[in-house]
């Protein structure tokens, strides 16, 4: 080891940053996470630093710099962006006996800044002694996935309960207790947001000396995103890794299931449109039954669990059974498809209203209710619309809207075999056939603000420039 990792006490200590530009701002952001007192030495400050100075979060010294300015500093960062200035400031700081980090000049550094995973008070620092910063970032990403966002709060809670545990339990029982806290149901309860429940479980274990078990399981309704594995949220991955059993849908990519623990049970409860292989009440029933067995249950749904996913029916069943559940949002197909088009779901002044609708109604016939929402400045994203394309086109024509509405179709958005098409109502059915549009697909119907029924035609690409799209 050429460098040695240490955690420095920063409370109330002086950190000096020389430089007033972006590099200095970066170091400042880092040190602002601590309780150090920051002094910036620079003739002028870029806007972010100036703002922090105005808020009283840093001291600013604009005059000439001498060695004394670096004295008594716990750390000095030299970050002017000019190598020659950096070198001369480095000499001054060394004269003052400071521990110095010079940005991008490892040969002048006494201390190197690590990649940090911050779940304060739990902090992981990763260093490669400057050999492989990309590797450090990859390790950081894996740890960010592995350590739940609320872990720091759990550690802080454990810290507050240490005295109570020390008063009631012997050393061996205490070790067992904390092992149980960080590996068992208390951590899981805390991670899914049930902080009070976790605290009660820990306190009860301390007071009774018995490491309890969470009798009742819990359910997470998790959005898997539009299909590619890197579009599920970190929280979603976390829940998959905790799950004992996963009930998943038809549109879930197998690669996403690979993110779960290898020994987690996987149950397919998919439904093809129109043929309800697994009726909804049966799905709700198995969720309730698994949770009652004390299992951690994930109900994995494509996109967002709150958008055309029958989430409320499952939530009702869980509520009725008194089972706790959590909703983990996901990237819905409309967001994914819009990004695939290189565009934006709303565009200020052009499209200020966004409607999410479905082409398929409760009674398994075409749903055309969205037509009432169409007016200038509106975009309707139609989910499950391919099977009703002919009816959608007829409805637009019957309403006299075929010339004002432009249609973008994105099939399998954000997947390897994504297809993008653009047409109008009169060519919708033909386009779906000729471009071999398959489910799942989203139809965007857009009526721009500036287009009226009378001046119908517009060639403006409606969801931004299609040139930027990934085909
Ligand atoms: N909960 C999901 C929607 C489920 S309904 C979400 O928030 O996205 C199923 C419909 O979603 C499909 O018929 C299709 O219209 C749309 N869909 C899901 N994944 C899609 C994808 N990758 N590309 C385009 N549309 C998709």
CSV table of N, CA and C and ligand atoms in Angstrom, one decimal, residues 225-227 250-251 301-309 331-334 336-337 382-385 410-415 439-442, ligand 1:
chain,number,residue,atom,x,y,z
A,225,UNK,N,-39.6,-1.3,-15.2
A,225,UNK,CA,-39.2,-0.4,-16.3
A,225,UNK,C,-39.6,-1.1,-17.6
A,226,UNK,N,-39.2,-0.5,-18.8
A,226,UNK,CA,-39.7,-0.9,-20.1
A,226,UNK,C,-39.1,-2.2,-20.6
A,227,UNK,N,-38.1,-2.8,-19.9
A,227,UNK,CA,-37.6,-4.1,-20.4
A,227,UNK,C,-36.1,-4.2,-20.3
A,250,UNK,N,-45.7,-11.0,-17.9
A,250,UNK,CA,-45.3,-11.4,-19.3
A,250,UNK,C,-44.2,-10.6,-19.9
A,251,UNK,N,-44.3,-9.3,-19.7
A,251,UNK,CA,-43.3,-8.4,-20.4
A,251,UNK,C,-42.0,-8.2,-19.6
A,301,UNK,N,-43.7,-5.8,-12.0
A,301,UNK,CA,-44.6,-5.5,-13.1
A,301,UNK,C,-43.8,-4.6,-14.1
A,302,UNK,N,-44.1,-4.8,-15.4
A,302,UNK,CA,-43.4,-4.0,-16.3
A,302,UNK,C,-43.7,-2.5,-16.2
A,303,UNK,N,-42.8,-1.6,-16.6
A,303,UNK,CA,-43.0,-0.2,-16.5
A,303,UNK,C,-43.2,0.3,-15.1
A,304,UNK,N,-44.2,1.0,-14.8
A,304,UNK,CA,-44.5,1.5,-13.5
A,304,UNK,C,-45.7,0.8,-13.0
A,305,UNK,N,-45.6,0.4,-11.7
A,305,UNK,CA,-46.8,-0.5,-11.1
A,305,UNK,C,-48.1,0.3,-11.0
A,306,UNK,N,-47.9,1.7,-11.2
A,306,UNK,CA,-49.1,2.5,-11.0
A,306,UNK,C,-49.8,2.8,-12.4
A,307,UNK,N,-49.3,2.3,-13.5
A,307,UNK,CA,-49.8,2.7,-14.8
A,307,UNK,C,-50.3,1.4,-15.5
A,308,UNK,N,-51.6,1.3,-15.6
A,308,UNK,CA,-52.3,0.2,-16.3
A,308,UNK,C,-51.7,-1.1,-15.9
A,309,UNK,N,-51.6,-1.3,-14.6
A,309,UNK,CA,-50.9,-2.5,-14.1
A,309,UNK,C,-51.8,-3.2,-13.1
A,331,UNK,N,-39.9,3.1,-14.6
A,331,UNK,CA,-40.0,3.9,-15.8
A,331,UNK,C,-41.1,3.4,-16.6
A,332,UNK,N,-42.2,4.2,-16.8
A,332,UNK,CA,-43.3,3.8,-17.6
A,332,UNK,C,-43.0,3.8,-19.1
A,333,UNK,N,-43.8,3.0,-19.8
A,333,UNK,CA,-43.5,2.8,-21.3
A,333,UNK,C,-43.6,4.2,-22.0
A,334,UNK,N,-44.4,5.1,-21.6
A,334,UNK,CA,-44.5,6.4,-22.3
A,334,UNK,C,-43.2,7.1,-22.2
A,336,UNK,N,-40.2,5.8,-21.6
A,336,UNK,CA,-39.2,5.1,-22.3
A,336,UNK,C,-39.4,5.3,-23.8
A,337,UNK,N,-40.6,5.3,-24.3
A,337,UNK,CA,-40.8,5.5,-25.7
A,337,UNK,C,-40.5,6.9,-26.2
A,382,UNK,N,-51.2,6.2,-25.8
A,382,UNK,CA,-52.1,5.1,-25.8
A,382,UNK,C,-51.3,3.8,-25.5
A,383,UNK,N,-51.6,3.2,-24.4
A,383,UNK,CA,-51.0,1.9,-24.1
A,383,UNK,C,-52.0,0.8,-24.6
A,384,UNK,N,-51.4,-0.3,-24.9
A,384,UNK,CA,-52.2,-1.5,-25.4
A,384,UNK,C,-53.1,-1.1,-26.6
A,385,UNK,N,-52.6,-0.3,-27.5
A,385,UNK,CA,-53.4,0.3,-28.5
A,385,UNK,C,-53.3,-0.4,-29.9
A,410,UNK,N,-44.0,3.6,-31.0
A,410,UNK,CA,-42.8,3.0,-30.6
A,410,UNK,C,-43.1,1.6,-30.1
A,411,UNK,N,-42.5,0.6,-30.8
A,411,UNK,CA,-42.7,-0.8,-30.3
A,411,UNK,C,-41.5,-1.2,-29.6
A,412,UNK,N,-41.6,-2.0,-28.5
A,412,UNK,CA,-40.5,-2.5,-27.7
A,412,UNK,C,-39.5,-1.4,-27.4
A,413,UNK,N,-40.0,-0.3,-26.9
A,413,UNK,CA,-39.1,0.9,-26.5
A,413,UNK,C,-38.0,0.4,-25.6
A,414,UNK,N,-36.8,0.9,-25.9
A,414,UNK,CA,-35.6,0.7,-25.1
A,414,UNK,C,-35.2,-0.8,-25.1
A,415,UNK,N,-35.7,-1.5,-26.1
A,415,UNK,CA,-35.2,-2.9,-26.2
A,415,UNK,C,-34.4,-3.1,-27.5
A,439,UNK,N,-46.6,-5.9,-30.4
A,439,UNK,CA,-46.8,-5.6,-29.0
A,439,UNK,C,-45.5,-5.9,-28.2
A,440,UNK,N,-45.1,-5.2,-27.2
A,440,UNK,CA,-45.8,-4.1,-26.6
A,440,UNK,C,-45.4,-2.8,-27.4
A,441,UNK,N,-46.4,-2.0,-27.6
A,441,UNK,CA,-46.1,-0.7,-28.3
A,441,UNK,C,-46.9,0.4,-27.8
A,442,UNK,N,-46.4,1.6,-27.9
A,442,UNK,CA,-47.1,2.8,-27.4
A,442,UNK,C,-47.4,3.6,-28.6
B,1,LIG,N1,-47.2,-0.7,-16.3
B,1,LIG,C1,-46.8,-0.6,-17.6
B,1,LIG,C2,-47.9,-0.7,-18.6
B,1,LIG,C3,-48.5,-2.1,-18.6
B,1,LIG,S1,-49.8,-2.3,-19.8
B,1,LIG,C4,-46.0,0.7,-17.8
B,1,LIG,O1,-46.0,1.6,-16.9
B,1,LIG,O2,-45.4,0.9,-18.8
B,1,LIG,C5,-48.9,-3.0,-21.2
B,1,LIG,C6,-48.6,-2.0,-22.2
B,1,LIG,O3,-47.6,-1.2,-21.9
B,1,LIG,C7,-48.2,-2.6,-23.6
B,1,LIG,O4,-49.3,-3.1,-24.3
B,1,LIG,C8,-47.6,-1.4,-24.2
B,1,LIG,O5,-48.6,-0.5,-24.7
B,1,LIG,C9,-46.9,-0.7,-23.1
B,1,LIG,N2,-45.5,-1.1,-23.0
B,1,LIG,C10,-44.9,-1.8,-22.0
B,1,LIG,N3,-43.6,-2.0,-22.3
B,1,LIG,C11,-43.4,-1.3,-23.4
B,1,LIG,C12,-42.2,-1.1,-24.2
B,1,LIG,N4,-41.0,-1.5,-23.9
B,1,LIG,N5,-42.4,-0.4,-25.4
B,1,LIG,C13,-43.6,0.1,-25.7
B,1,LIG,N6,-44.7,-0.1,-25.0
B,1,LIG,C14,-44.6,-0.8,-23.9
